[in-house]
Structures are given as C-alpha cells and as structure tokens.
Amino acid sequence: MMVRAPALVRCARTARVFSGRIFLGWEEHELELVHSGKVRDLYADGDDLIMVASDRVSVYDVVLPTPIPGKGRVLTQLSLWWFGQLGGVIPNHVISGTDVPAEWAGRAIRCRRLSMLPVECIARGYLAGLGLASYQQSGAISGVRLPPGLGEGSRLPEPVFTPTTKAATGHDEPMTYAEVAALVGGSVAAELQRATLEVYRRGAELAATRGVVIADTKLEFGLLPDGTVMLADEVLTPDSSRFWAASEWQPGRPQRSLDKQFLRDWSAGLDWDRRPPGPAIPPDVVAATQARYQELYTRMTGRE
Ligand code: Q0Z
C-alpha cells in the first residue's frame, strides 16, 4: 500500500458557539489518509469518511502514469446518481456529495463510516472474467448450475449472485452462499444477496434503455451500529462493473469495453509485459478515453 502524508485541507465543518449563536467557519485541519487504492483514496474526517476518486486509470490491473482528466469527477457523479436512483432498494453510506474539501470538489463523497462486511458482492448477468472461467471448468458459478452451451459474453438466463472473499493480499476466492451465511449470519447474507441482485437488475435494466450493457457489478456493504445493512463504496461505475455497448455485444468472443477499449487497443500494440511500471498514454488515447467516460456519464444520467 502507498503511504502519503495526511493532506492539509480546508473544511467547513467546525461549528463554534459565540454568545448563543452557532457559526460555521472555514477552518483548516488535517485529514488522515486511511486507505490508498489504485485509483481512489479514503480519508477520515472526524466520524466521517471522505472517498476521493482520482483521475488515475488502470489497464490489466496496472495503474498508468498518465491521468485521464475528468475521470474522477465522472465516476463520482455517476456513483452519486446511482445512489439516488437506488434509494428505494437499500439505504447507502452517502452523507454529501458537496460538503467536501474544495480541492476535491466534484470527485469526493462524504460518507458514514460503517463496519464493512468481508464479502465482495458480485452480480453477474453475462459471462466474463472469473465467472466465465468457473463456468468453463465446472458448468457452474458460486454453486449455481448454468445451462450448457454458453460462451464468452453470453447472457445468463437470470442474474447470479457470485460473492468472493475480500483478500487483503493476493486474489479473491469464490464463495458459496452457504459460506457467506456462515461468515456474516443468515439474515445479513440474505439481505446481501437480495440487495446485490436488485441493484444489478435495476441498473442493467436502466442501462439497457440507454444502449449500455452492464455485464456484472461488484458491490460492498457495511453495517450501522444498529445492524442495518447499507450499500457502501461506489456503485455501478465502470471501475466496479463491466460496461459494454449494446450495439457491439456479440456473444462468443471477448467483448469490447465501453470505457477502456482505446487503452487496451493501444497497449496491445506495445512491447510491454503488463507489469508495472505502465507506459505513458499518448495524448490522442487520453482524449479518446476521456470522451468515452464523459459520453458514458451523459448517456446514463442525461447530465453534462
Ligand atoms: C471503503 C476503498 C477508497 C480505498 C473501506 N462507508 C465506509 N465505511 C467504512 N469503510 C469503507 C467505507 Cl466506503 C471503505 N473501502 C474501499 C475506498 C480507497 C479503498 F476510496 N475501504
């Protein structure tokens, strides 16, 4: 994990009382960096957390040295929009998309600190990645038998809940539903499965009306002190889900990524072993990728 000095940021959160009146003042204080991910950072601000999306981008799990301008804003605004759309499905950790330090405006979310559940909750509606590998080996994913004759990119008869472990290091391992229940208890496991499949169904259905296939998605959940299960982290962004153009979808071959295909096509032509450090991205590929993220956001939300 990358360790950085705490950021000194301006935060309008301090209430002070003078002669019976409350003043909300701008005051500088330190935020402690609690996690640094490949493309996002997580800070603590008192009891709250602030999730900050950067413009960093990864291909084949390697972060490239060149940022994609606007990517952090697009992913943050898309996630906030989905949290709003999905409020009736499950409560979420968002406190505010605007009460954040000015230097992170538009690409940070203030959220409630939850007790995170140690399960990556994945819903799959199409066969790709580890779901495809599992199907080809055993004809099943996460203990759910699938019909024969499916191939890469095939649509599943219905979405399947395919949870995995959250490994601190190394790779996440598939879990059966029974293993999730043994880990978090039967009633929480049932809620994770219900909410994961419902978020995926609603997201995929809405995306379909905009010409976008959401093949699968990974969600994270946490608990309030009273035991309420809440949706946390990011939701239905291209960093947590596979987005394909419906017009290009063709089962039986690898699908083209709606967001990262220009990066993949360009990097495939390089003499690079897909290990760090990654190569600098040329300006035309940056511009094309930036336009893809922007277009995806506008297509889904109707916003600029
Ligand atoms: C999210 C992550 C990121 C690196 C912890 N509401 C919450 N309460 C407690 N913990 C988390 C959340 Cl969202 C939490 N992550 C993932 C996010 C950078 C890692 F922005 N880890």
mmCIF file of C-alpha atoms and ligand atoms in Angstrom:
data_model
loop_
_atom_site.group_PDB
_atom_site.id
_atom_site.type_symbol
_atom_site.label_atom_id
_atom_site.label_comp_id
_atom_site.label_asym_id
_atom_site.label_seq_id
_atom_site.Cartn_x
_atom_site.Cartn_y
_atom_site.Cartn_z
ATOM 1 C CA MET A 1 0.000 0.000 0.000
ATOM 2 C CA MET A 2 1.139 3.509 -0.845
ATOM 3 C CA VAL A 3 1.577 5.757 2.190
ATOM 4 C CA ARG A 4 1.263 9.511 1.858
ATOM 5 C CA ALA A 5 1.395 12.401 4.246
ATOM 6 C CA PRO A 6 -2.018 13.484 5.525
ATOM 7 C CA ALA A 7 -3.493 16.203 3.357
ATOM 8 C CA LEU A 8 -3.993 19.626 4.845
ATOM 9 C CA VAL A 9 -7.352 20.679 3.521
ATOM 10 C CA ARG A 10 -9.950 23.344 4.126
ATOM 11 C CA CYS A 11 -13.086 22.009 5.702
ATOM 12 C CA ALA A 12 -16.261 23.955 6.614
ATOM 13 C CA ARG A 13 -17.296 21.594 9.323
ATOM 14 C CA THR A 14 -16.392 23.270 12.566
ATOM 15 C CA ALA A 15 -19.283 24.755 14.495
ATOM 16 C CA ARG A 16 -18.371 27.295 17.128
ATOM 17 C CA VAL A 17 -20.681 28.929 19.597
ATOM 18 C CA PHE A 18 -20.376 32.646 20.411
ATOM 19 C CA SER A 19 -22.936 34.310 22.683
ATOM 20 C CA GLY A 20 -25.555 31.689 21.993
ATOM 21 C CA ARG A 21 -25.128 31.690 18.187
ATOM 22 C CA ILE A 22 -23.640 28.913 16.089
ATOM 23 C CA PHE A 23 -21.032 29.843 13.495
ATOM 24 C CA LEU A 24 -19.994 27.501 10.725
ATOM 25 C CA GLY A 25 -16.492 28.639 9.881
ATOM 26 C CA TRP A 26 -13.825 27.708 7.385
ATOM 27 C CA GLU A 27 -11.016 26.166 9.275
ATOM 28 C CA GLU A 28 -8.028 24.181 8.177
ATOM 29 C CA HIS A 29 -7.500 20.785 9.670
ATOM 30 C CA GLU A 30 -5.739 17.593 8.766
ATOM 31 C CA LEU A 31 -7.492 14.618 7.254
ATOM 32 C CA GLU A 32 -5.943 11.267 7.904
ATOM 33 C CA LEU A 33 -5.402 9.022 4.895
ATOM 34 C CA VAL A 34 -6.839 5.640 5.897
ATOM 35 C CA HIS A 35 -6.623 3.721 2.597
ATOM 36 C CA SER A 36 -4.965 4.393 -0.709
ATOM 37 C CA GLY A 37 -6.374 2.280 -3.521
ATOM 38 C CA LYS A 38 -5.125 2.018 -7.081
ATOM 39 C CA VAL A 39 -7.317 4.856 -8.285
ATOM 40 C CA ARG A 40 -9.053 6.208 -5.133
ATOM 41 C CA ASP A 41 -8.115 7.422 -1.692
ATOM 42 C CA LEU A 42 -10.059 7.274 1.549
ATOM 43 C CA TYR A 43 -9.663 9.881 4.326
ATOM 44 C CA ALA A 44 -11.099 10.148 7.826
ATOM 45 C CA ASP A 45 -12.716 13.458 8.849
ATOM 46 C CA GLY A 46 -13.888 13.151 12.437
ATOM 47 C CA ASP A 47 -16.535 10.405 12.451
ATOM 48 C CA ASP A 48 -16.986 10.615 8.669
ATOM 49 C CA LEU A 49 -15.006 9.238 5.769
ATOM 50 C CA ILE A 50 -14.247 11.094 2.550
ATOM 51 C CA MET A 51 -13.788 8.971 -0.559
ATOM 52 C CA VAL A 52 -11.773 10.739 -3.239
ATOM 53 C CA ALA A 53 -11.696 9.493 -6.824
ATOM 54 C CA SER A 54 -8.537 10.401 -8.733
ATOM 55 C CA ASP A 55 -8.047 10.662 -12.496
ATOM 56 C CA ARG A 56 -5.759 7.622 -12.356
ATOM 57 C CA VAL A 57 -6.610 4.709 -14.642
ATOM 58 C CA SER A 58 -5.529 1.071 -14.673
ATOM 59 C CA VAL A 59 -5.206 -1.418 -17.523
ATOM 60 C CA TYR A 60 -4.691 -5.104 -16.752
ATOM 61 C CA ASP A 61 -4.565 -4.083 -13.058
ATOM 62 C CA VAL A 62 -1.585 -1.748 -13.582
ATOM 63 C CA VAL A 63 -2.038 1.974 -12.883
ATOM 64 C CA LEU A 64 -0.659 4.051 -15.758
ATOM 65 C CA PRO A 65 1.459 7.165 -15.126
ATOM 66 C CA THR A 66 -0.813 9.436 -17.209
ATOM 67 C CA PRO A 67 -4.144 10.616 -15.718
ATOM 68 C CA ILE A 68 -7.439 10.763 -17.659
ATOM 69 C CA PRO A 69 -8.703 14.304 -16.904
ATOM 70 C CA GLY A 70 -12.242 14.279 -15.525
ATOM 71 C CA LYS A 71 -12.386 10.529 -14.830
ATOM 72 C CA GLY A 72 -12.606 11.018 -11.042
ATOM 73 C CA ARG A 73 -15.434 13.515 -11.428
ATOM 74 C CA VAL A 74 -17.385 11.325 -13.874
ATOM 75 C CA LEU A 75 -17.132 8.213 -11.694
ATOM 76 C CA THR A 76 -18.047 10.126 -8.527
ATOM 77 C CA GLN A 77 -21.048 11.861 -10.116
ATOM 78 C CA LEU A 78 -22.215 8.602 -11.717
ATOM 79 C CA SER A 79 -21.973 6.800 -8.375
ATOM 80 C CA LEU A 80 -23.898 9.609 -6.602
ATOM 81 C CA TRP A 81 -26.564 9.471 -9.306
ATOM 82 C CA TRP A 82 -26.970 5.708 -8.883
ATOM 83 C CA PHE A 83 -27.114 6.000 -5.084
ATOM 84 C CA GLY A 84 -30.030 8.371 -5.631
ATOM 85 C CA GLN A 85 -31.768 6.061 -8.129
ATOM 86 C CA LEU A 86 -31.375 3.076 -5.792
ATOM 87 C CA GLY A 87 -32.520 4.707 -2.543
ATOM 88 C CA GLY A 88 -35.657 2.547 -2.545
ATOM 89 C CA VAL A 89 -33.669 -0.679 -2.847
ATOM 90 C CA ILE A 90 -31.298 -0.190 0.087
ATOM 91 C CA PRO A 91 -30.000 2.710 2.236
ATOM 92 C CA ASN A 92 -26.446 3.880 1.499
ATOM 93 C CA HIS A 93 -23.459 5.489 3.178
ATOM 94 C CA VAL A 94 -23.640 8.882 1.425
ATOM 95 C CA ILE A 95 -23.782 11.963 3.648
ATOM 96 C CA SER A 96 -22.980 14.575 0.994
ATOM 97 C CA GLY A 97 -21.525 14.942 -2.487
ATOM 98 C CA THR A 98 -20.855 18.647 -1.911
ATOM 99 C CA ASP A 99 -19.700 19.060 1.696
ATOM 100 C CA VAL A 100 -16.143 18.097 0.822
ATOM 101 C CA PRO A 101 -12.829 19.987 0.716
ATOM 102 C CA ALA A 102 -12.787 22.459 -2.195
ATOM 103 C CA GLU A 103 -9.740 20.922 -3.845
ATOM 104 C CA TRP A 104 -11.714 17.672 -4.289
ATOM 105 C CA ALA A 105 -14.992 19.331 -5.352
ATOM 106 C CA GLY A 106 -16.950 17.066 -7.706
ATOM 107 C CA ARG A 107 -14.839 13.998 -7.158
ATOM 108 C CA ALA A 108 -15.298 13.258 -3.467
ATOM 109 C CA ILE A 109 -18.098 11.891 -1.304
ATOM 110 C CA ARG A 110 -18.548 12.421 2.417
ATOM 111 C CA CYS A 111 -19.883 9.162 3.851
ATOM 112 C CA ARG A 112 -20.742 7.395 7.084
ATOM 113 C CA ARG A 113 -18.093 5.130 8.489
ATOM 114 C CA LEU A 114 -19.551 1.631 8.537
ATOM 115 C CA SER A 115 -18.383 -1.704 9.806
ATOM 116 C CA MET A 116 -17.572 -3.226 6.405
ATOM 117 C CA LEU A 117 -18.642 -6.792 5.647
ATOM 118 C CA PRO A 118 -15.795 -9.074 4.490
ATOM 119 C CA VAL A 119 -17.529 -10.147 1.255
ATOM 120 C CA GLU A 120 -17.230 -8.774 -2.293
ATOM 121 C CA CYS A 121 -20.816 -8.937 -3.502
ATOM 122 C CA ILE A 122 -20.894 -9.582 -7.227
ATOM 123 C CA ALA A 123 -23.909 -9.966 -9.505
ATOM 124 C CA ARG A 124 -23.392 -11.356 -12.992
ATOM 125 C CA GLY A 125 -25.852 -11.108 -15.866
ATOM 126 C CA TYR A 126 -23.359 -12.099 -18.581
ATOM 127 C CA LEU A 127 -20.380 -14.465 -18.724
ATOM 128 C CA ALA A 128 -16.971 -12.798 -18.483
ATOM 129 C CA GLY A 129 -13.853 -12.851 -16.336
ATOM 130 C CA LEU A 130 -13.827 -15.215 -13.363
ATOM 131 C CA GLY A 131 -17.478 -16.197 -13.952
ATOM 132 C CA LEU A 132 -16.564 -17.446 -17.419
ATOM 133 C CA ALA A 133 -13.535 -19.334 -16.076
ATOM 134 C CA SER A 134 -15.663 -21.038 -13.425
ATOM 135 C CA TYR A 135 -18.378 -21.988 -15.946
ATOM 136 C CA GLN A 136 -15.843 -23.465 -18.358
ATOM 137 C CA GLN A 137 -14.303 -25.548 -15.550
ATOM 138 C CA SER A 138 -17.430 -26.776 -13.813
ATOM 139 C CA GLY A 139 -20.583 -25.650 -15.629
ATOM 140 C CA ALA A 140 -21.497 -23.633 -12.533
ATOM 141 C CA ILE A 141 -20.678 -20.335 -10.784
ATOM 142 C CA SER A 142 -20.763 -19.992 -7.000
ATOM 143 C CA GLY A 143 -22.533 -23.330 -6.798
ATOM 144 C CA VAL A 144 -25.268 -22.254 -9.247
ATOM 145 C CA ARG A 145 -25.597 -24.668 -12.223
ATOM 146 C CA LEU A 146 -25.906 -22.973 -15.605
ATOM 147 C CA PRO A 147 -27.265 -24.404 -18.867
ATOM 148 C CA PRO A 148 -24.744 -25.938 -21.305
ATOM 149 C CA GLY A 149 -23.656 -24.153 -24.485
ATOM 150 C CA LEU A 150 -22.920 -20.706 -23.034
ATOM 151 C CA GLY A 151 -19.785 -18.877 -24.173
ATOM 152 C CA GLU A 152 -17.797 -15.755 -23.501
ATOM 153 C CA GLY A 153 -20.166 -12.787 -23.252
ATOM 154 C CA SER A 154 -23.342 -14.909 -23.192
ATOM 155 C CA ARG A 155 -26.323 -13.537 -21.337
ATOM 156 C CA LEU A 156 -27.303 -15.688 -18.348
ATOM 157 C CA PRO A 157 -30.899 -16.930 -18.012
ATOM 158 C CA GLU A 158 -31.078 -14.749 -14.907
ATOM 159 C CA PRO A 159 -28.540 -12.758 -12.883
ATOM 160 C CA VAL A 160 -26.497 -14.792 -10.406
ATOM 161 C CA PHE A 161 -25.037 -13.712 -7.039
ATOM 162 C CA THR A 162 -21.339 -14.732 -7.083
ATOM 163 C CA PRO A 163 -19.723 -13.468 -3.873
ATOM 164 C CA THR A 164 -15.973 -13.672 -3.248
ATOM 165 C CA THR A 165 -13.702 -13.292 -0.264
ATOM 166 C CA LYS A 166 -12.004 -9.919 0.275
ATOM 167 C CA ALA A 167 -8.386 -10.984 0.396
ATOM 168 C CA ALA A 168 -6.029 -8.396 1.914
ATOM 169 C CA THR A 169 -3.358 -9.611 -0.488
ATOM 170 C CA GLY A 170 -3.474 -11.929 -3.477
ATOM 171 C CA HIS A 171 -6.658 -12.903 -5.230
ATOM 172 C CA ASP A 172 -10.250 -13.033 -4.103
ATOM 173 C CA GLU A 173 -11.660 -16.548 -3.859
ATOM 174 C CA PRO A 174 -15.206 -17.517 -4.871
ATOM 175 C CA MET A 175 -17.616 -18.231 -2.001
ATOM 176 C CA THR A 176 -20.817 -20.228 -1.983
ATOM 177 C CA TYR A 177 -23.946 -18.692 -0.491
ATOM 178 C CA ALA A 178 -23.594 -21.100 2.463
ATOM 179 C CA GLU A 179 -20.083 -19.793 3.131
ATOM 180 C CA VAL A 180 -21.339 -16.193 3.139
ATOM 181 C CA ALA A 181 -24.097 -17.171 5.588
ATOM 182 C CA ALA A 182 -21.567 -18.898 7.856
ATOM 183 C CA LEU A 183 -19.407 -15.744 7.821
ATOM 184 C CA VAL A 184 -21.979 -12.954 8.330
ATOM 185 C CA GLY A 185 -25.076 -14.796 9.542
ATOM 186 C CA GLY A 186 -28.124 -15.981 7.635
ATOM 187 C CA SER A 187 -30.216 -12.811 7.735
ATOM 188 C CA VAL A 188 -27.360 -10.499 6.641
ATOM 189 C CA ALA A 189 -26.391 -12.974 3.883
ATOM 190 C CA ALA A 190 -29.972 -12.986 2.611
ATOM 191 C CA GLU A 191 -30.005 -9.174 2.549
ATOM 192 C CA LEU A 192 -26.666 -9.044 0.685
ATOM 193 C CA GLN A 193 -27.979 -11.405 -1.968
ATOM 194 C CA ARG A 194 -31.301 -9.607 -2.323
ATOM 195 C CA ALA A 195 -29.777 -6.128 -2.497
ATOM 196 C CA THR A 196 -26.946 -7.155 -4.840
ATOM 197 C CA LEU A 197 -29.297 -8.798 -7.342
ATOM 198 C CA GLU A 198 -31.834 -5.959 -7.118
ATOM 199 C CA VAL A 199 -29.174 -3.246 -7.624
ATOM 200 C CA TYR A 200 -27.831 -5.175 -10.623
ATOM 201 C CA ARG A 201 -31.296 -5.811 -12.121
ATOM 202 C CA ARG A 202 -32.371 -2.173 -11.840
ATOM 203 C CA GLY A 203 -29.015 -0.879 -13.031
ATOM 204 C CA ALA A 204 -28.837 -3.240 -16.013
ATOM 205 C CA GLU A 205 -32.454 -2.517 -16.953
ATOM 206 C CA LEU A 206 -31.947 1.241 -16.884
ATOM 207 C CA ALA A 207 -28.631 0.981 -18.748
ATOM 208 C CA ALA A 208 -30.294 -1.167 -21.437
ATOM 209 C CA THR A 209 -32.671 1.692 -22.269
ATOM 210 C CA ARG A 210 -29.546 3.836 -22.899
ATOM 211 C CA GLY A 211 -27.851 1.271 -25.167
ATOM 212 C CA VAL A 212 -25.445 0.076 -22.486
ATOM 213 C CA VAL A 213 -24.931 -3.491 -21.268
ATOM 214 C CA ILE A 214 -23.818 -3.840 -17.653
ATOM 215 C CA ALA A 215 -22.375 -7.352 -17.666
ATOM 216 C CA ASP A 216 -21.626 -7.613 -13.965
ATOM 217 C CA THR A 217 -21.029 -5.462 -10.922
ATOM 218 C CA LYS A 218 -19.178 -5.616 -7.629
ATOM 219 C CA LEU A 219 -20.738 -4.056 -4.528
ATOM 220 C CA GLU A 220 -19.585 -3.536 -0.978
ATOM 221 C CA PHE A 221 -21.803 -3.338 2.075
ATOM 222 C CA GLY A 222 -21.374 -2.352 5.699
ATOM 223 C CA LEU A 223 -23.343 -2.246 8.929
ATOM 224 C CA LEU A 224 -24.548 0.645 11.057
ATOM 225 C CA PRO A 225 -24.064 0.157 14.807
ATOM 226 C CA ASP A 226 -27.734 -0.958 14.993
ATOM 227 C CA GLY A 227 -27.109 -3.718 12.436
ATOM 228 C CA THR A 228 -28.719 -2.049 9.405
ATOM 229 C CA VAL A 229 -27.112 -3.279 6.158
ATOM 230 C CA MET A 230 -26.052 -0.353 3.950
ATOM 231 C CA LEU A 231 -24.678 -0.064 0.439
ATOM 232 C CA ALA A 232 -21.188 1.487 0.619
ATOM 233 C CA ASP A 233 -18.218 2.301 -1.614
ATOM 234 C CA GLU A 234 -19.061 3.072 -5.260
ATOM 235 C CA VAL A 235 -21.981 1.764 -7.273
ATOM 236 C CA LEU A 236 -22.354 0.786 -10.954
ATOM 237 C CA THR A 237 -19.312 2.717 -12.172
ATOM 238 C CA PRO A 238 -17.104 1.366 -14.960
ATOM 239 C CA ASP A 239 -14.377 0.738 -12.336
ATOM 240 C CA SER A 240 -16.678 -1.624 -10.419
ATOM 241 C CA SER A 241 -18.646 -3.090 -13.328
ATOM 242 C CA ARG A 242 -18.189 -4.230 -16.930
ATOM 243 C CA PHE A 243 -19.812 -1.778 -19.353
ATOM 244 C CA TRP A 244 -20.319 -2.837 -22.985
ATOM 245 C CA ALA A 245 -22.029 -1.027 -25.871
ATOM 246 C CA ALA A 246 -25.260 -2.919 -26.635
ATOM 247 C CA SER A 247 -24.652 -2.262 -30.364
ATOM 248 C CA GLU A 248 -21.307 -4.105 -30.195
ATOM 249 C CA TRP A 249 -22.371 -7.016 -27.999
ATOM 250 C CA GLN A 250 -21.722 -10.331 -29.705
ATOM 251 C CA PRO A 251 -21.501 -13.462 -27.554
ATOM 252 C CA GLY A 252 -18.777 -15.998 -28.364
ATOM 253 C CA ARG A 253 -15.827 -13.618 -28.215
ATOM 254 C CA PRO A 254 -14.230 -11.178 -25.772
ATOM 255 C CA GLN A 255 -16.398 -8.039 -25.564
ATOM 256 C CA ARG A 256 -15.132 -4.515 -26.182
ATOM 257 C CA SER A 257 -15.013 -2.374 -23.039
ATOM 258 C CA LEU A 258 -17.084 0.801 -23.334
ATOM 259 C CA ASP A 259 -14.612 2.788 -21.215
ATOM 260 C CA LYS A 260 -11.165 1.237 -21.593
ATOM 261 C CA GLN A 261 -11.088 -0.221 -25.113
ATOM 262 C CA PHE A 262 -8.898 2.561 -26.548
ATOM 263 C CA LEU A 263 -6.368 1.953 -23.760
ATOM 264 C CA ARG A 264 -6.431 -1.796 -24.374
ATOM 265 C CA ASP A 265 -6.069 -1.455 -28.157
ATOM 266 C CA TRP A 266 -3.179 0.990 -27.802
ATOM 267 C CA SER A 267 -1.389 -1.029 -25.078
ATOM 268 C CA ALA A 268 -1.786 -4.304 -27.021
ATOM 269 C CA GLY A 269 0.425 -2.828 -29.730
ATOM 270 C CA LEU A 270 3.261 -2.031 -27.312
ATOM 271 C CA ASP A 271 6.239 -4.067 -26.230
ATOM 272 C CA TRP A 272 5.001 -4.133 -22.604
ATOM 273 C CA ASP A 273 4.757 -7.228 -20.378
ATOM 274 C CA ARG A 274 1.733 -5.827 -18.468
ATOM 275 C CA ARG A 275 3.805 -5.444 -15.310
ATOM 276 C CA PRO A 276 4.473 -2.144 -13.512
ATOM 277 C CA PRO A 277 5.561 0.449 -14.353
ATOM 278 C CA GLY A 278 2.968 1.000 -17.061
ATOM 279 C CA PRO A 279 3.659 3.106 -20.152
ATOM 280 C CA ALA A 280 2.707 6.793 -20.519
ATOM 281 C CA ILE A 281 -0.508 7.240 -22.504
ATOM 282 C CA PRO A 282 -0.234 9.295 -25.731
ATOM 283 C CA PRO A 283 -2.463 12.416 -25.971
ATOM 284 C CA ASP A 284 -4.852 11.011 -28.617
ATOM 285 C CA VAL A 285 -5.566 7.924 -26.476
ATOM 286 C CA VAL A 286 -6.065 10.137 -23.391
ATOM 287 C CA ALA A 287 -8.546 12.295 -25.344
ATOM 288 C CA ALA A 288 -10.475 9.305 -26.749
ATOM 289 C CA THR A 289 -10.702 7.654 -23.313
ATOM 290 C CA GLN A 290 -11.734 10.909 -21.644
ATOM 291 C CA ALA A 291 -14.505 11.302 -24.230
ATOM 292 C CA ARG A 292 -15.687 7.732 -23.530
ATOM 293 C CA TYR A 293 -16.065 8.388 -19.791
ATOM 294 C CA GLN A 294 -17.858 11.668 -20.468
ATOM 295 C CA GLU A 295 -20.193 10.041 -23.001
ATOM 296 C CA LEU A 296 -20.978 7.154 -20.675
ATOM 297 C CA TYR A 297 -21.940 9.607 -17.918
ATOM 298 C CA THR A 298 -24.157 11.693 -20.189
ATOM 299 C CA ARG A 299 -25.778 8.614 -21.725
ATOM 300 C CA MET A 300 -26.661 7.152 -18.336
ATOM 301 C CA THR A 301 -27.710 10.288 -16.467
ATOM 302 C CA GLY A 302 -28.692 12.751 -19.194
ATOM 303 C CA ARG A 303 -26.397 15.239 -17.471
ATOM 304 C CA GLU A 304 -23.312 17.017 -18.744
HETATM 305 C C1 Q0Z B 1 -14.299 1.508 1.622
HETATM 306 C C2 Q0Z B 1 -11.758 1.836 -0.566
HETATM 307 C C3 Q0Z B 1 -11.364 4.063 -1.385
HETATM 308 C C4 Q0Z B 1 -9.520 2.645 -0.983
HETATM 309 C C5 Q0Z B 1 -13.127 0.923 3.363
HETATM 310 N N1 Q0Z B 1 -18.532 3.849 4.323
HETATM 311 C C6 Q0Z B 1 -17.394 3.120 4.602
HETATM 312 N N2 Q0Z B 1 -17.139 2.770 5.873
HETATM 313 C C7 Q0Z B 1 -16.037 2.067 6.182
HETATM 314 N N3 Q0Z B 1 -15.153 1.684 5.265
HETATM 315 C C8 Q0Z B 1 -15.326 1.990 3.953
HETATM 316 C C9 Q0Z B 1 -16.479 2.732 3.584
HETATM 317 CL CL1 Q0Z B 1 -16.822 3.180 1.979
HETATM 318 C C10 Q0Z B 1 -14.312 1.515 2.993
HETATM 319 N N4 Q0Z B 1 -13.158 0.955 1.209
HETATM 320 C C11 Q0Z B 1 -12.697 0.741 -0.150
HETATM 321 C C12 Q0Z B 1 -12.242 3.056 -0.980
HETATM 322 C C13 Q0Z B 1 -9.997 3.869 -1.401
HETATM 323 C C14 Q0Z B 1 -10.387 1.630 -0.573
HETATM 324 F F1 Q0Z B 1 -11.857 5.250 -1.754
HETATM 325 N N5 Q0Z B 1 -12.425 0.589 2.254
#
